[in-house]
Short mmCIF file of C-alpha atoms in Angstrom, two decimals:
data_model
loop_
_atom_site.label_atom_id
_atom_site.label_comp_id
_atom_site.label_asym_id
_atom_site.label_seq_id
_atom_site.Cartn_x
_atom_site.Cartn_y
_atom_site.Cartn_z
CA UNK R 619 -73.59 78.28 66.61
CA UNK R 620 -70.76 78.02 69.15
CA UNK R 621 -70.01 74.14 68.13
CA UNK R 622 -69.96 75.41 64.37
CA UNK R 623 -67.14 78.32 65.47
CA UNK R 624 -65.25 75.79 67.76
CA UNK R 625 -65.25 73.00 64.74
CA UNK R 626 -63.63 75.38 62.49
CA UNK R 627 -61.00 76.87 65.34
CA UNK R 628 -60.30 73.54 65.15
CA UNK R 629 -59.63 72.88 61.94
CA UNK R 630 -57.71 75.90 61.63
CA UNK R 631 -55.04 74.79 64.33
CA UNK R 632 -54.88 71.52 62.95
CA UNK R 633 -53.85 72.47 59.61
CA UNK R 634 -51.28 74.84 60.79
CA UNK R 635 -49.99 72.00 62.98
CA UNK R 636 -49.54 69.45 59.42
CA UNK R 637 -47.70 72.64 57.51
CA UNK R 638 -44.49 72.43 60.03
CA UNK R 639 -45.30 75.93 61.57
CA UNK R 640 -43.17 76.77 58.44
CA UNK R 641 -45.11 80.62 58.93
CA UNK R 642 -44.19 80.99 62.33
CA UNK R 643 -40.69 79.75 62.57
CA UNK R 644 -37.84 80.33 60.21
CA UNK R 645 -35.72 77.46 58.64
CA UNK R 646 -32.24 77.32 59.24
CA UNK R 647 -31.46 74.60 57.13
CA UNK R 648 -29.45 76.44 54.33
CA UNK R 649 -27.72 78.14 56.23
CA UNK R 650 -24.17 76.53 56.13
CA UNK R 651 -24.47 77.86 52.35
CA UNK R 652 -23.65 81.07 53.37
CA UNK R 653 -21.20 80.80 56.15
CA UNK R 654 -17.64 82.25 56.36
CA UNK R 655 -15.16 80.57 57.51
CA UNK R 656 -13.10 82.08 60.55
CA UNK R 657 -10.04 83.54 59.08
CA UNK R 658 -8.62 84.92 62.30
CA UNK R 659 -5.11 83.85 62.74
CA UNK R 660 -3.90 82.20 66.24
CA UNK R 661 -1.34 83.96 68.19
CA UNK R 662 1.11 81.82 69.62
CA UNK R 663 3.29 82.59 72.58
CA UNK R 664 7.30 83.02 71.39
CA UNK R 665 9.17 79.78 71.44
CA UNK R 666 6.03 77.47 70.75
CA UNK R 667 6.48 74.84 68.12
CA UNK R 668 4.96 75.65 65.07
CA UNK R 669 1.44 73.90 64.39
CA UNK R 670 1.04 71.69 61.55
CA UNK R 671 -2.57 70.04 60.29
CA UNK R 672 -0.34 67.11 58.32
CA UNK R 673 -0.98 63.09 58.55
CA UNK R 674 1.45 62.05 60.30
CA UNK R 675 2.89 57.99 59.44
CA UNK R 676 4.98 56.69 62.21
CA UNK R 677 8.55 55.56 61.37
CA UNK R 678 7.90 57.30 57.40
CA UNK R 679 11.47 57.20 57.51
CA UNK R 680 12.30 53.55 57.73
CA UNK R 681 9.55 52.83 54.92
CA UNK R 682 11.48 51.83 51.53
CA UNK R 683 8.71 52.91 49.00
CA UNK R 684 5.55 54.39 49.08
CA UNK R 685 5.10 53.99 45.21
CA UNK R 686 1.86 51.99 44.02
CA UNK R 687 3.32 48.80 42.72
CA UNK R 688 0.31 47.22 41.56
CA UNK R 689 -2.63 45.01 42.27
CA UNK R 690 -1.88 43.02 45.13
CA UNK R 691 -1.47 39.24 45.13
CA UNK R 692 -2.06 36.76 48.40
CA UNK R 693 1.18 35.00 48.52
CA UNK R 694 0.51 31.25 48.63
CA UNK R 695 2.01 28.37 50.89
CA UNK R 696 5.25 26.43 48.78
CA UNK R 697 3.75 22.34 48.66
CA UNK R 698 5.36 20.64 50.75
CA UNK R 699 7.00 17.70 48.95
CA UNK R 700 6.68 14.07 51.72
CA UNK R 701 8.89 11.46 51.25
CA UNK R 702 8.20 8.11 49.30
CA UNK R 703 9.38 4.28 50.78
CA UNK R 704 10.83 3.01 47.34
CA UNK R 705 8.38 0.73 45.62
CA UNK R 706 9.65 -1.36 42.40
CA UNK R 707 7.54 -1.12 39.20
CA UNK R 708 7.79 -3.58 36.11
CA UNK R 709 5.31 -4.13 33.63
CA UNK R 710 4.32 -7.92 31.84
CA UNK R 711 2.29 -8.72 28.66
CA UNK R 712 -0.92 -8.05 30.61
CA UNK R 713 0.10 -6.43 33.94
CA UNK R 714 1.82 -3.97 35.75
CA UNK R 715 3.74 -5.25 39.04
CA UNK R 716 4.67 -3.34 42.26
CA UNK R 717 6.62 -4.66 44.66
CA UNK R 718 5.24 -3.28 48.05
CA UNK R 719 6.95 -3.19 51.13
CA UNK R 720 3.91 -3.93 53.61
CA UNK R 721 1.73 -6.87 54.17
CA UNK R 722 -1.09 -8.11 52.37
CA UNK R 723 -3.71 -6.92 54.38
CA UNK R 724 -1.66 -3.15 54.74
CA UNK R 725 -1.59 -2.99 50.99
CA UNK R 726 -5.13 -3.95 50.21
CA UNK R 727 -6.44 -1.45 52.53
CA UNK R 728 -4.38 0.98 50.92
CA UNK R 729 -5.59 -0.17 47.36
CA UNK R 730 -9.29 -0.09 48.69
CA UNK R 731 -8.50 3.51 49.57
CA UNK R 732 -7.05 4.60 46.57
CA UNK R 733 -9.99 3.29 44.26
CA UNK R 734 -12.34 5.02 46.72
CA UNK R 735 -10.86 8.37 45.74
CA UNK R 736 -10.35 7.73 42.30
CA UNK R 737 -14.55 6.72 41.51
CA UNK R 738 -15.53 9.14 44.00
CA UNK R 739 -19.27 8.52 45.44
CA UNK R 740 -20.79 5.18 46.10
CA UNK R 741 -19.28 2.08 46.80
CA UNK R 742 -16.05 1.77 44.36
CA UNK R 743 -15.55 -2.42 44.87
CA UNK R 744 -17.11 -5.13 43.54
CA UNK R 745 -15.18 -8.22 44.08
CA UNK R 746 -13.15 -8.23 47.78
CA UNK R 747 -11.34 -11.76 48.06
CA UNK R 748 -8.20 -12.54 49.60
CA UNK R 749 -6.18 -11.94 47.04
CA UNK R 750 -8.02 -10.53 44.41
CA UNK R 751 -10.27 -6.76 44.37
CA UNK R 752 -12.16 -6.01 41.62
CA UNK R 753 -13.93 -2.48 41.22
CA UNK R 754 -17.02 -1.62 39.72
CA UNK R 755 -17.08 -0.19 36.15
CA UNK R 756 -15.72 3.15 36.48
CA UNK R 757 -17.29 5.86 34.43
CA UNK R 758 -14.37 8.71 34.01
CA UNK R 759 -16.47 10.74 31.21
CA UNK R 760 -19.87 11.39 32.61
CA UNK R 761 -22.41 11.90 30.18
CA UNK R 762 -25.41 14.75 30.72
CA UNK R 763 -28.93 14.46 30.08
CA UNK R 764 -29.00 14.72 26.80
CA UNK R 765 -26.20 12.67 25.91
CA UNK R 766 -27.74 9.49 27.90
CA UNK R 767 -31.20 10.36 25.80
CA UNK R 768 -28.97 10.63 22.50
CA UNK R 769 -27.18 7.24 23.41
CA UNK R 770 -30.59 5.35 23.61
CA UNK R 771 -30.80 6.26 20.16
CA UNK R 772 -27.60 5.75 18.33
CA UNK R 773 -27.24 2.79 20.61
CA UNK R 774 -23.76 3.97 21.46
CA UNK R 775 -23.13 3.93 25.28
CA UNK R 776 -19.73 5.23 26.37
CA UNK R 777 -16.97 2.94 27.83
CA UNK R 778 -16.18 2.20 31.39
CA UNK R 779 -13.51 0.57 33.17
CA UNK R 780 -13.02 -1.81 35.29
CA UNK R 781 -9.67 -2.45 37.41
CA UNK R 782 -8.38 -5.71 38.96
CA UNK R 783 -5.45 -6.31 41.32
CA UNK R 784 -4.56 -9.18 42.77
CA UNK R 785 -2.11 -9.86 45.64
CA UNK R 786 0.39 -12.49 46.47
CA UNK R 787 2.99 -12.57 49.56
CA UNK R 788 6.17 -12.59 49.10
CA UNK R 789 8.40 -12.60 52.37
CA UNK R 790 7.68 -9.49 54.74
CA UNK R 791 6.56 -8.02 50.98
CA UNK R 792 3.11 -8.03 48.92
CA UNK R 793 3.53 -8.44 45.19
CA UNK R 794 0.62 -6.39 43.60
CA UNK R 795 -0.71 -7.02 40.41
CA UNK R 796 -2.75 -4.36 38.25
CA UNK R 797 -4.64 -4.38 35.44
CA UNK R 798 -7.90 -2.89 33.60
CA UNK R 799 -10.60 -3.86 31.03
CA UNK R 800 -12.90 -1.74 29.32
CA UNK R 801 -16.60 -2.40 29.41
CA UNK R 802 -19.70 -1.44 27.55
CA UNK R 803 -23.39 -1.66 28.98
CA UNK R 804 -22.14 -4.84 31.03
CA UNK R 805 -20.31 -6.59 28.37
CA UNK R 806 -16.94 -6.89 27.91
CA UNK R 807 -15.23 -4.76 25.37
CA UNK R 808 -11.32 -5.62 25.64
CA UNK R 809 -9.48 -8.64 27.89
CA UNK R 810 -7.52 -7.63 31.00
CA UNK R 811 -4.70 -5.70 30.24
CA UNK R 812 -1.90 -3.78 31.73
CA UNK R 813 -2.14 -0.41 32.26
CA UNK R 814 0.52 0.77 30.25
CA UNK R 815 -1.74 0.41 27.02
CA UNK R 816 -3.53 3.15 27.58
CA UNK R 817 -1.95 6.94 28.89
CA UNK R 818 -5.06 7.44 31.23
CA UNK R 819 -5.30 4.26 32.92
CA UNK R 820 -0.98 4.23 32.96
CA UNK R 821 -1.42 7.71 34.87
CA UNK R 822 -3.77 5.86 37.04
CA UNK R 823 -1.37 3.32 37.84
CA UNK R 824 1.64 6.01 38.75
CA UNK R 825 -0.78 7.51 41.04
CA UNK R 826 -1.20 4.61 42.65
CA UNK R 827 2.48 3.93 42.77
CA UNK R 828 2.92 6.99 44.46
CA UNK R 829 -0.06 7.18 46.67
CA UNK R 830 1.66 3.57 47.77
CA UNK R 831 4.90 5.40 48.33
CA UNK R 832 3.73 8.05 50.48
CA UNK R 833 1.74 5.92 52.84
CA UNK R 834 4.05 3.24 53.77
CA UNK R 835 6.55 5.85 54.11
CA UNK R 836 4.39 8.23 56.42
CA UNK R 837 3.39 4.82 58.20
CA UNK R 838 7.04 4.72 59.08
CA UNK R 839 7.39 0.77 58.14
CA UNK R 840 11.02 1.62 57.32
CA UNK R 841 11.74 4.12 59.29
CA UNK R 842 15.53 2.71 60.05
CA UNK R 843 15.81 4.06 55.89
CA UNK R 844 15.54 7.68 56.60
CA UNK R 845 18.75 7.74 58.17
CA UNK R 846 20.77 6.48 55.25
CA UNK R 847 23.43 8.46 52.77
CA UNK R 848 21.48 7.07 49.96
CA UNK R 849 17.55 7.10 50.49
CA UNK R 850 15.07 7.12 48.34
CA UNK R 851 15.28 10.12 45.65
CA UNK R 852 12.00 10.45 44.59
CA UNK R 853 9.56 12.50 46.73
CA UNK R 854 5.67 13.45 45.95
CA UNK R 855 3.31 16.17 46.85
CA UNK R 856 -0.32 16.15 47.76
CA UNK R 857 -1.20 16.48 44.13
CA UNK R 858 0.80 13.91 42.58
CA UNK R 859 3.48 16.09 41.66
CA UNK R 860 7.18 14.27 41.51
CA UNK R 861 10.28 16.01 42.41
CA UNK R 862 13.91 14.90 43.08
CA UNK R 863 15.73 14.87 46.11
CA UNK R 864 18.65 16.42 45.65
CA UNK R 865 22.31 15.05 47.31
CA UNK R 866 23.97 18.05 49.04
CA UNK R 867 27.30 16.08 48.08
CA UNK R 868 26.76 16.56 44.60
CA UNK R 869 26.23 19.36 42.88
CA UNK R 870 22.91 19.81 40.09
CA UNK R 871 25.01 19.33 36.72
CA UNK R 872 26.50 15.65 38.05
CA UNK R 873 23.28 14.47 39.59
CA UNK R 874 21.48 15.76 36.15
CA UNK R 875 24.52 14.51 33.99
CA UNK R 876 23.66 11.01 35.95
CA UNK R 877 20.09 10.71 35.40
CA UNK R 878 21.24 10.82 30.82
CA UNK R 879 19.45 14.76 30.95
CA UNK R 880 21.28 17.78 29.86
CA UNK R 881 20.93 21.59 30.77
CA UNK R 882 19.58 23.20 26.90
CA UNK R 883 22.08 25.83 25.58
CA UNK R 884 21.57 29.39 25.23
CA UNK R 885 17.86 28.34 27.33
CA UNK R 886 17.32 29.47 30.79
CA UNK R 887 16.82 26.73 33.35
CA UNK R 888 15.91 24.00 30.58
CA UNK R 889 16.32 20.50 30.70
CA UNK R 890 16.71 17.69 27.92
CA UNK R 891 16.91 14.23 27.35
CA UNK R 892 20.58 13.05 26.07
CA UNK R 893 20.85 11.51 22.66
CA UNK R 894 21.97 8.50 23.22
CA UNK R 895 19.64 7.98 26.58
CA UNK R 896 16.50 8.52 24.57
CA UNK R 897 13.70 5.61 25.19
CA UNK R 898 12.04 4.59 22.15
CA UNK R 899 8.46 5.21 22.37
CA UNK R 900 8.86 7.63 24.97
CA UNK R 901 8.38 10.55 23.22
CA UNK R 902 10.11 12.81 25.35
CA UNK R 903 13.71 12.82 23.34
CA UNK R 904 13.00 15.88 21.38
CA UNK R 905 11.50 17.64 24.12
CA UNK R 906 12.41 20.62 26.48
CA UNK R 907 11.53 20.78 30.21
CA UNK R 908 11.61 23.78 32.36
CA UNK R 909 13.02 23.02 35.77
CA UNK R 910 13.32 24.74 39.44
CA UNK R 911 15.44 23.92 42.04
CA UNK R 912 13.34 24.91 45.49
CA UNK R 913 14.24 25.31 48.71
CA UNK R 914 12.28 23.16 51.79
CA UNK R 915 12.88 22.25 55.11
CA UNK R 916 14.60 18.87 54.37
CA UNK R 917 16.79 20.33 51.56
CA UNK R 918 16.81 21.17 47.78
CA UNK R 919 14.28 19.55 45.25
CA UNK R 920 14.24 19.44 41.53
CA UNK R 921 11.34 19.88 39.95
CA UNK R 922 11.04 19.28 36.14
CA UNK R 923 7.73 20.56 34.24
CA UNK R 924 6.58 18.18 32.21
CA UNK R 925 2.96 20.00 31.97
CA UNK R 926 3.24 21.19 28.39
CA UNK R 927 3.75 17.37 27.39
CA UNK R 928 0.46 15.52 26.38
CA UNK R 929 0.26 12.82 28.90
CA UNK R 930 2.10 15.26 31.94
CA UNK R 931 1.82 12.98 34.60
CA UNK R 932 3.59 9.89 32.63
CA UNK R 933 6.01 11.67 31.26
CA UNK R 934 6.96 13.21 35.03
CA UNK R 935 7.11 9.87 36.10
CA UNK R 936 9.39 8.57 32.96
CA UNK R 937 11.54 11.75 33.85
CA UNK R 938 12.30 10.71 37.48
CA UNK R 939 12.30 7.69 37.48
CA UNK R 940 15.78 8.41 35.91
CA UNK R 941 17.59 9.57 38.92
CA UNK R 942 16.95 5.97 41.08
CA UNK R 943 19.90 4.22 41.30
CA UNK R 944 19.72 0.77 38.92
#
């Protein structure tokens, strides 16, 4: 009888112990609900300075405009524009020629280099001789999945190219030959050929021209050059992008006047080819070309946009190439 009364004691404390005590102590908890807030007034001794509960911005004075102005932008870093060591360009029946100022083994590395980047992974040559590099076939249009199962069907494989450059010395100079074929599941599709039949392959080839430029120049082979009145005008940035040196003896309209461009009337900061200085087959004569003059460490540099163009790169390279002295 006394471990039946002592079981249920037990049970009794136990479940008052799980219900919080919520009989024997009151809860607090809404309490804030019903508060007042204090609205007794602080007496301040005569002479104090008066209290104020305001934000206070240091030097709110000297700040021009506190107006929202919109969403912010990160400004980004001007490129930087690097010289280029002047490097002749002609172009033959089958061929385009450089003329570069380095030796034969300095220019093929630099070649080697340049296809690297341009095929991306995996090996990029095929052929290394003394003269002569050849590159593997170059696939610029990658085709998916289904495209390569479509192709096994229609029997109609996509193109790839194939470069070839040879070399020949020619004094303290390496004369640098460059030209392309087009290939289709091994076999040949088209002969060698220059570059300048085709846009893509011809933007290939100013790339190179001033990927060329850049390095011999950083290299410092003619370093004696960048202390002349006269050097060379044409300087490139890390993406390819041309600009003109400008002379700080000259002012903009003579230097543009030079070069056969014009500045378009009644059009802000718009450049033209002249008439009579059109190139056939150049297809730039009836075109306008919005232009910037900016501001860099070594001086002023024009830059003409030539991205609304179809083949941008060519025709930037067409477009300076005006301002080197003939």
């Amino acid at each position: 009888m006394k471990n039946t009364s002592f079981k249920l004691a037990s049970a009794g404390v136990l479940a008052l112990a799980m219900s919080g005590c919520s009989s024997i102590l009151t809860d607090h908890a809404n309490d804030y609900q019903y508060a007042v807030s204090n609205t007794t007034q602080l007496k301040e001794p005569p002479g104090s300075l008066q209290v104020r509960d305001d934000l206070v911005i240091p030097n709110v004075n000297e700040i021009p405009d506190l107006q929202k102005t919109g969403k912010f932008v990160t400004p980004r870093a001007p490129f930087i524009f690097y010289p280029m060591t002047k490097i002749p360009v002609s172009n033959k029946a089958d061929r385009m020629v450089f003329d570069v100022p380095a030796g034969l083994d300095k220019t093929k590395e630099m070649v080697k280099g340049f296809l690297g980047a341009l095929h991306g992974q995996g090996e990029a040559i095929a052929t290394d001789k003394d003269n002569q590099i050849i590159s593997v076939p170059f696939e610029f249009v990658k085709q998916g999945f289904w495209g390569s199962v479509a192709s096994t069907f229609t029997r109609d494989f996509p193109e790839k190219t194939v470069f070839s450059f040879t070399f020949k010395r020619s004094g303290n100079d390496t004369i640098v030959s460059m030209q392309f074929k087009q290939q289709e599941q091994g076999k040949d599709v088209t002969s060698w050929q220059s570059p300048e039949k085709d846009p893509k392959r011809y933007t290939d080839a100013i790339r190179l021209w001033g990927n060329l430029g850049r390095q011999i120049s950083e290299a410092s082979a003619y370093l004696s050059q960048r202390g002349e009145n006269s050097p060379f005008p044409i300087w490139v940035d890390h993406r390819g992008i041309f600009a003109v040196h400008l002379k700080t003896t000259v002012d903009l309209a003579a230097q543009v006047k030079a070069a056969g461009l014009h500045f378009v009337d009644g059009q802000s900061n718009k450049l033209a080819i002249d008439k009579q200085e059109a190139q056939s087959g150049a297809k730039l004569d009836e075109q306008t070309f919005p232009y910037k003059v900016e501001t860099q460490r070594d001086g002023k540099f024009l830059v003409i946009d030539a991205s609304k163009v179809t083949d941008p790169e060519l025709a930037s390279f067409q477009l300076v190439q005006r301002f080197i002295a003939k």
